[in-house]
mmCIF file of C-alpha atoms in Angstrom:
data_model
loop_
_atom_site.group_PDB
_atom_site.id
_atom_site.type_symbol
_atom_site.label_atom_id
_atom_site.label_comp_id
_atom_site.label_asym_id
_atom_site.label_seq_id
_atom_site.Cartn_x
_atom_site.Cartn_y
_atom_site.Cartn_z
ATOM 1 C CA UNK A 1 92.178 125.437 74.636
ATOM 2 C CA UNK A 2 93.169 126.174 71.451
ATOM 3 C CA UNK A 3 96.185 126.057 70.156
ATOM 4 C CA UNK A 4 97.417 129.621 69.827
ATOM 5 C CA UNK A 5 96.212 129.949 73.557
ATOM 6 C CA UNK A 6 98.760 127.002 74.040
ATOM 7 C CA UNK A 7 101.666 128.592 72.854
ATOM 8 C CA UNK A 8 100.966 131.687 74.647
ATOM 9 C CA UNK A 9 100.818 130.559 77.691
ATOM 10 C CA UNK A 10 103.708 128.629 77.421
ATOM 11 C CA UNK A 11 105.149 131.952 75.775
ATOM 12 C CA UNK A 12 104.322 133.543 79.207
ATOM 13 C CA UNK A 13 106.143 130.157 81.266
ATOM 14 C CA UNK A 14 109.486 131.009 79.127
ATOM 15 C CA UNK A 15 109.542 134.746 80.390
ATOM 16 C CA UNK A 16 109.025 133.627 83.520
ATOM 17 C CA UNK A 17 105.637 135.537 83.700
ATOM 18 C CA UNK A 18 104.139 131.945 84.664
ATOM 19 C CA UNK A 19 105.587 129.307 86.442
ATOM 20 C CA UNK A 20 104.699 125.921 85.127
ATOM 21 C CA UNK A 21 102.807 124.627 87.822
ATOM 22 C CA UNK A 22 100.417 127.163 87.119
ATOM 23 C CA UNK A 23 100.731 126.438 83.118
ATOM 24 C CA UNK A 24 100.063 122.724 83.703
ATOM 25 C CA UNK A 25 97.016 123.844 85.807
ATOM 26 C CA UNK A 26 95.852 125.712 83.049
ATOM 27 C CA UNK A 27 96.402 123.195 80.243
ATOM 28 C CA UNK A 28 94.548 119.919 82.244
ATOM 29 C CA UNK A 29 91.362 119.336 80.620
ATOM 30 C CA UNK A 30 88.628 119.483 83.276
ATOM 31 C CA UNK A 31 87.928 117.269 85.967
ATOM 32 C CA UNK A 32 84.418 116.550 85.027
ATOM 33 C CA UNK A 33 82.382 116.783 81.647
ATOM 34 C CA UNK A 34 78.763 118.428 82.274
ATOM 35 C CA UNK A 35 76.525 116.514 79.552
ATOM 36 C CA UNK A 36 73.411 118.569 81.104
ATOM 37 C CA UNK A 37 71.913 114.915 82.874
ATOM 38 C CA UNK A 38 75.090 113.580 84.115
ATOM 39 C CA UNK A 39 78.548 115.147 84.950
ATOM 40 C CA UNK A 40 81.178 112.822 84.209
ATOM 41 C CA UNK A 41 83.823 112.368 86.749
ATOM 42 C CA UNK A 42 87.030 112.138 84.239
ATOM 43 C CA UNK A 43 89.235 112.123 87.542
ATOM 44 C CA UNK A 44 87.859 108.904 88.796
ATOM 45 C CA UNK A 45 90.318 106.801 87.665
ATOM 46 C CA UNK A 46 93.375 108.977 89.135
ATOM 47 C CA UNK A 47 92.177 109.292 92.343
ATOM 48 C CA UNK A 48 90.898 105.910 92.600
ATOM 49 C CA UNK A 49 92.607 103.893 89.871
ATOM 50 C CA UNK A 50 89.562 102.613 88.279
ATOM 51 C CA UNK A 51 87.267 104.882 85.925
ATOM 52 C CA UNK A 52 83.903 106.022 86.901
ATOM 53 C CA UNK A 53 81.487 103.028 86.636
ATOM 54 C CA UNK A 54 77.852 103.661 84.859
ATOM 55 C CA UNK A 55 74.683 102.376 86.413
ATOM 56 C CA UNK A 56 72.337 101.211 83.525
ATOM 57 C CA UNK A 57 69.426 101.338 85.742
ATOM 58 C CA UNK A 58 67.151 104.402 85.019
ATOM 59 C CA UNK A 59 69.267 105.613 82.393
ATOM 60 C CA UNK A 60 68.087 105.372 79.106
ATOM 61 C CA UNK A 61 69.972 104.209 75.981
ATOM 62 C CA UNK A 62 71.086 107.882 75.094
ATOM 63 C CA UNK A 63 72.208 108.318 78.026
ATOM 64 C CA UNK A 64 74.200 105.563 78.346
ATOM 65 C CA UNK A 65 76.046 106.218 75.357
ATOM 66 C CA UNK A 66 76.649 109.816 75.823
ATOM 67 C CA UNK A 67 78.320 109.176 79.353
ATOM 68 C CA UNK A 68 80.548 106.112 77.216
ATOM 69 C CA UNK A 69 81.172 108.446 74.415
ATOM 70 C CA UNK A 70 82.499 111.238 76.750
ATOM 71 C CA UNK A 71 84.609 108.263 78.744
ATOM 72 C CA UNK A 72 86.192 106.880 75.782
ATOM 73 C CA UNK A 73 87.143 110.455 74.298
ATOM 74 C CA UNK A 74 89.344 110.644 77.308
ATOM 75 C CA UNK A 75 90.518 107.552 76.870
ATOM 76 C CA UNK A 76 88.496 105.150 79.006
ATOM 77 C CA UNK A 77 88.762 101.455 78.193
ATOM 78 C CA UNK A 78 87.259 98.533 79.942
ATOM 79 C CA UNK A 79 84.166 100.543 81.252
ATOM 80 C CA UNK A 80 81.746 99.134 83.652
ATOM 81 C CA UNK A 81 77.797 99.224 83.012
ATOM 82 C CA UNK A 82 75.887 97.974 85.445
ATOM 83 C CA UNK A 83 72.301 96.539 85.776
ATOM 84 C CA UNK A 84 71.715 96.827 81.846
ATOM 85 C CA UNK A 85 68.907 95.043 80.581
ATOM 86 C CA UNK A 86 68.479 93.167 77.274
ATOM 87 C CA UNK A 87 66.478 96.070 76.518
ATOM 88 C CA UNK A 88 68.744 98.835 76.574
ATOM 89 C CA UNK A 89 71.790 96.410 75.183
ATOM 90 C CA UNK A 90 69.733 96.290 72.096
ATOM 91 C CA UNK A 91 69.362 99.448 71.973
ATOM 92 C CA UNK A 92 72.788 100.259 72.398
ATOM 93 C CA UNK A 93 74.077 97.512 69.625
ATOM 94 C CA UNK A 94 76.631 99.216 67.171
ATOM 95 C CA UNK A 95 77.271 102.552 69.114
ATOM 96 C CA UNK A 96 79.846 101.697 70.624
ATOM 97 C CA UNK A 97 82.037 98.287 71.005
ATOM 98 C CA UNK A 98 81.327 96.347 74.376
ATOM 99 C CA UNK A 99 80.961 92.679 75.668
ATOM 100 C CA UNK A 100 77.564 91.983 77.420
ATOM 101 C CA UNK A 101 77.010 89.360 80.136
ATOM 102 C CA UNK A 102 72.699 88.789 79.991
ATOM 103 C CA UNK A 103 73.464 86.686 83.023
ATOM 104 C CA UNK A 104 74.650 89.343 84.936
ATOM 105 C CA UNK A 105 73.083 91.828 82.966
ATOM 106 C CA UNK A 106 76.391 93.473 82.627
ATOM 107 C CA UNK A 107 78.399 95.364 79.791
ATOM 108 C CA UNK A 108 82.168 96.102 79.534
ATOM 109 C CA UNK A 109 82.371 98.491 76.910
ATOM 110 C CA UNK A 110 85.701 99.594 75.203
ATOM 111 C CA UNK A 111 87.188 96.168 76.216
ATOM 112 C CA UNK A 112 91.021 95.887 76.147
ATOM 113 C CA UNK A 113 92.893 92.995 77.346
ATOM 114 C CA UNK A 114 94.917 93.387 80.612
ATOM 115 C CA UNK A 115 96.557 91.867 82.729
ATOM 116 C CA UNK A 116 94.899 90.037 85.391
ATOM 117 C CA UNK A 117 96.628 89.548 88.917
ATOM 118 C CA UNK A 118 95.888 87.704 92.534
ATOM 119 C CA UNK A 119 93.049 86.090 93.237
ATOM 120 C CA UNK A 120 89.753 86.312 94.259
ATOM 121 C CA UNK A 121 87.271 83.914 94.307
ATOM 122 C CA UNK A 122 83.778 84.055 94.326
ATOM 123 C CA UNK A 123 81.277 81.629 95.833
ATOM 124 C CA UNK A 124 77.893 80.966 95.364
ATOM 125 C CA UNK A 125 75.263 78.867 97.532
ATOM 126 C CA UNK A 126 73.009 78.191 94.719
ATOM 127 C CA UNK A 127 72.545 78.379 90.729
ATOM 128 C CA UNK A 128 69.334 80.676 91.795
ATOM 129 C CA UNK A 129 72.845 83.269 92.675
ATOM 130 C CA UNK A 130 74.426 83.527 89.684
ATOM 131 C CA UNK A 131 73.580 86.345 88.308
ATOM 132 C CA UNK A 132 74.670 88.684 91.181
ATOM 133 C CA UNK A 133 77.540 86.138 91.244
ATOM 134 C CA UNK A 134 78.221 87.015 87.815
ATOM 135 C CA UNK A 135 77.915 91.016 88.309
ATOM 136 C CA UNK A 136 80.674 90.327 91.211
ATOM 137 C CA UNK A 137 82.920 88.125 89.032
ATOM 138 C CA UNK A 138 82.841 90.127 85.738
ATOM 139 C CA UNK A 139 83.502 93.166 88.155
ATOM 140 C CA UNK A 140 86.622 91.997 89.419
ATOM 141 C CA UNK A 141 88.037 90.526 86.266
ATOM 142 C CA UNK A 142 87.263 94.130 84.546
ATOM 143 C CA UNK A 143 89.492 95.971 86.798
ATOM 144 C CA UNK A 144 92.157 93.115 86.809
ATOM 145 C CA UNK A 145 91.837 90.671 89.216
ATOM 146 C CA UNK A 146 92.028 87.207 88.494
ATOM 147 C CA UNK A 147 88.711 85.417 89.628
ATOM 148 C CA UNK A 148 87.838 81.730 90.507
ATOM 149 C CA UNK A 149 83.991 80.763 90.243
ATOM 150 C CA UNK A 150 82.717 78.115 92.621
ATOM 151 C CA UNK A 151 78.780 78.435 92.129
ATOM 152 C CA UNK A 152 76.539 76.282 93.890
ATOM 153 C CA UNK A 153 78.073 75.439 97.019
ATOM 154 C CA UNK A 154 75.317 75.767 99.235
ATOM 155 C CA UNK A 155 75.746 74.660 102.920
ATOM 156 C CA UNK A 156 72.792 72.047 101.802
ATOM 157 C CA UNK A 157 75.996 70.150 100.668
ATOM 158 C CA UNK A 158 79.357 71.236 102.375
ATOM 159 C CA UNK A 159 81.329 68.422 100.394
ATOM 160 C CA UNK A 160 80.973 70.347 97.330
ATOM 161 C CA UNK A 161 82.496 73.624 99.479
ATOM 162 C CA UNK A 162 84.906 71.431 100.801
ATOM 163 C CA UNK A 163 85.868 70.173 97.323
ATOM 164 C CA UNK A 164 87.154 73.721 96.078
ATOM 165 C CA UNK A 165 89.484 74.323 100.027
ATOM 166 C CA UNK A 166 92.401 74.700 98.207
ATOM 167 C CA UNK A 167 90.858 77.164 95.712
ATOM 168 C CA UNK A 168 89.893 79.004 99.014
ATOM 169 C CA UNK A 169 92.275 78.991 101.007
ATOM 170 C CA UNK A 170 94.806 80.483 97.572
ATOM 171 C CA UNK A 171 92.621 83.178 97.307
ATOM 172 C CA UNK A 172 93.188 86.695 98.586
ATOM 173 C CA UNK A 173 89.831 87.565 99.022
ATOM 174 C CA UNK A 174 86.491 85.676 98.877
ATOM 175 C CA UNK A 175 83.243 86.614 97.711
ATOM 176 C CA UNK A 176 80.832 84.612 99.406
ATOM 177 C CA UNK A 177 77.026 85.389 98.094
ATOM 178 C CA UNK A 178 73.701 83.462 99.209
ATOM 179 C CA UNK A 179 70.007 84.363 99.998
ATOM 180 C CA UNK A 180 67.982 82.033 101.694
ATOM 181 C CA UNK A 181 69.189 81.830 104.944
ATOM 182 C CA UNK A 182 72.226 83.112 104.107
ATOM 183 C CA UNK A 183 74.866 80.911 106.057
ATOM 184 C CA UNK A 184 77.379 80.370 103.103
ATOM 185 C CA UNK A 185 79.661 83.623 104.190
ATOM 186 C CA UNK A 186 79.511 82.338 108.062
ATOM 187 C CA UNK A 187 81.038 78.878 106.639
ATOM 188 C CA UNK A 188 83.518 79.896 104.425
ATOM 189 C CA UNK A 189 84.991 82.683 106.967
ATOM 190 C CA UNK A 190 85.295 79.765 109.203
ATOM 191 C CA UNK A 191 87.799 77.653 107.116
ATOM 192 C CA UNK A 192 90.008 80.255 105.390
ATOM 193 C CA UNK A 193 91.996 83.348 106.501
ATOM 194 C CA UNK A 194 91.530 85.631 103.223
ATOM 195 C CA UNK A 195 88.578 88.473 104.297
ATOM 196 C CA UNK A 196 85.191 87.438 102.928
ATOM 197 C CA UNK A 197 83.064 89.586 101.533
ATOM 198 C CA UNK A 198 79.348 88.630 102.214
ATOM 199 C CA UNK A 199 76.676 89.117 99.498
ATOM 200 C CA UNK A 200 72.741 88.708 100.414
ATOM 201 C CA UNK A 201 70.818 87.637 97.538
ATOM 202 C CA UNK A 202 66.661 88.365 97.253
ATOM 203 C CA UNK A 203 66.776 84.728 96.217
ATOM 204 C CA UNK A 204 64.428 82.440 98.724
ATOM 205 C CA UNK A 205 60.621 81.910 99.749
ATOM 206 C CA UNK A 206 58.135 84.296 101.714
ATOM 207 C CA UNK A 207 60.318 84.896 105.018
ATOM 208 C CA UNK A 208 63.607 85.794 103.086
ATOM 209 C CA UNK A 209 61.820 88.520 102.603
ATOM 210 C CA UNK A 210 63.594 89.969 99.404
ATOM 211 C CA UNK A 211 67.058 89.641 100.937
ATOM 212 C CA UNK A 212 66.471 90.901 104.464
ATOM 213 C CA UNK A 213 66.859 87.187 106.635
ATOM 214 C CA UNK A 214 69.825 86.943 104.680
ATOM 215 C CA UNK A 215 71.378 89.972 105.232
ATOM 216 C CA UNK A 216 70.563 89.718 108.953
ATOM 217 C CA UNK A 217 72.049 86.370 109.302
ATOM 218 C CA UNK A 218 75.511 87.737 107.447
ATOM 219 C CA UNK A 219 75.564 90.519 109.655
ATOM 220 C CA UNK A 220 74.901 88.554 112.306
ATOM 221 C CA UNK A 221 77.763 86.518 111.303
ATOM 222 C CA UNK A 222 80.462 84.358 114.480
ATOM 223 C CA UNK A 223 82.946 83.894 111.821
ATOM 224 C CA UNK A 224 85.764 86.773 111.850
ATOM 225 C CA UNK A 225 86.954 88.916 108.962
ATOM 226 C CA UNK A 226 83.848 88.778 107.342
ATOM 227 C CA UNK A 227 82.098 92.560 106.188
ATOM 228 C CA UNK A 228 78.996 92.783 104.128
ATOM 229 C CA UNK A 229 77.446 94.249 100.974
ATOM 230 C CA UNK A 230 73.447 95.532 100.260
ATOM 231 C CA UNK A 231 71.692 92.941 98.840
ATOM 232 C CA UNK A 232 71.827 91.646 95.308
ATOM 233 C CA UNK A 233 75.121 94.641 94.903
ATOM 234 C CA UNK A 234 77.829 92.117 93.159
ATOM 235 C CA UNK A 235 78.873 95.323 91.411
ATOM 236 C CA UNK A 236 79.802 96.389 95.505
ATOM 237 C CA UNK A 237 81.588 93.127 96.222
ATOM 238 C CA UNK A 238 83.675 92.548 93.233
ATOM 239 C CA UNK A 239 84.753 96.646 92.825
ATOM 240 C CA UNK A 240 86.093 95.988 96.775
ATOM 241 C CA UNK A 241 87.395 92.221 96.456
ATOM 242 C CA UNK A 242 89.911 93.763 93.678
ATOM 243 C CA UNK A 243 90.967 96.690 95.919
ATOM 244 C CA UNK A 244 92.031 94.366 98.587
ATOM 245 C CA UNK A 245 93.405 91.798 96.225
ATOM 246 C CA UNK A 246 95.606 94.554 94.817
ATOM 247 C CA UNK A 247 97.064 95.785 98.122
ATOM 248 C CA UNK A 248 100.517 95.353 98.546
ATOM 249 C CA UNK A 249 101.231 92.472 101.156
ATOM 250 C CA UNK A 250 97.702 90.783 100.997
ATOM 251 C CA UNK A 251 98.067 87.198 100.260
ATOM 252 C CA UNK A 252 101.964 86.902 100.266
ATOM 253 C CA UNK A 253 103.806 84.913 102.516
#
């Protein structure tokens, strides 16, 4: 709206011809942004207190920076792109300011320090994890949780689980991620009471079956307070292991 438009219709809320919930109706800038191959959700972040997140896959580099570009303009900062490969970072180098993760193949992009609060702490069973360990982690800490790594803690070797209890047992919320056989989340529900949040990797041999024994068995699971994610989604566990480490009550005595 221009700004002639402006001060007529706030013209029209000092006769009284236009109350100003109407006016401030009127003067909101959209809700979303129509780029032609992706409308972006500039509400996002007021109705759910974290900005609209960008999956990298199947987006090209234009793309990508268009939907950051729009973001930013509205005054995005710390915004998620998931599943971005070395490729497309490349490609992307200079457009725009943003810390990449190759691990986790994962760009923040904006970045602005905040604080981060609670904890959550994220588990892995093996090295062979880390990436979607990673995606989870970098997640969390993006949005503002504070985040504990214990990687390769497999149940091959419980001492090394058993090593980090206190670490667990601080926590507000655990993200617990394994393929294989995927018995890690099973365990660590077992010695804590924080809610566990069960990630199935595609990591293991010919009967894992990319994922799927895993994310049977965690399913499956005897240990309460223990809910799962699709396989390999770290991006799913960490975005909900913040939202429970920031609700009010969780983790306080």
């Amino acid at each position: 709206m221009e700004r002639t438009e402006r001060i007529a219709l706030l013209e029209q809320v000092r006769s009284g011809a236009l109350s100003p919930a109407e006016a401030e109706a009127l003067l909101a800038p959209p809700a979303f942004e129509d780029l032609g191959y992706a409308k972006v959700d500039h509400h996002r972040a007021r109705r759910q207190k974290a900005a609209e997140v960008i999956f990298g896959q199947g987006k090209d580099p234009g793309q990508i920076e268009g939907i950051v570009r729009s973001m930013a303009d509205r005054g995005a900062e710390n915004i998620l792109i998931t599943r971005l490969s070395g490729e497309k970072e490349a490609a992307l180098r200079g457009k725009f300011p943003y810390d990449y993760s190759a691990a986790a193949c994962l760009a923040v992009a904006h970045p602005a320090p905040h604080p981060l609060t609670g904890a959550v702490a994220v588990v892995s069973a093996g090295t062979s994890d880390l990436a979607v360990c990673e995606e989870a982690a970098l997640t969390a800490e993006a949005l503002g949780s504070r985040v504990t790594r214990i990687y390769d803690a497999g149940v091959a070797g419980l001492h090394r689980l058993l090593a980090h209890l206190e670490d667990l047992e601080q926590a507000r919320c655990i993200v617990a991620v394994a393929g294989m056989e995927g018995a890690l989340p099973s365990v660590v529900g077992g010695l804590v009471s924080a809610p566990v949040i069960a990630v199935p990797t595609s990591v293991g041999y010919g009967a894992n079956l990319g994922g799927l024994a895993a994310l049977l068995a965690m399913l499956n699971s005897c240990a309460s307070g223990v809910s799962v994610v699709n396989i390999d989604n770290g991006f799913g566990a960490g975005f909900l292991a913040h939202r429970i480490n920031q609700m009010k009550g969780v983790g306080e005595t």
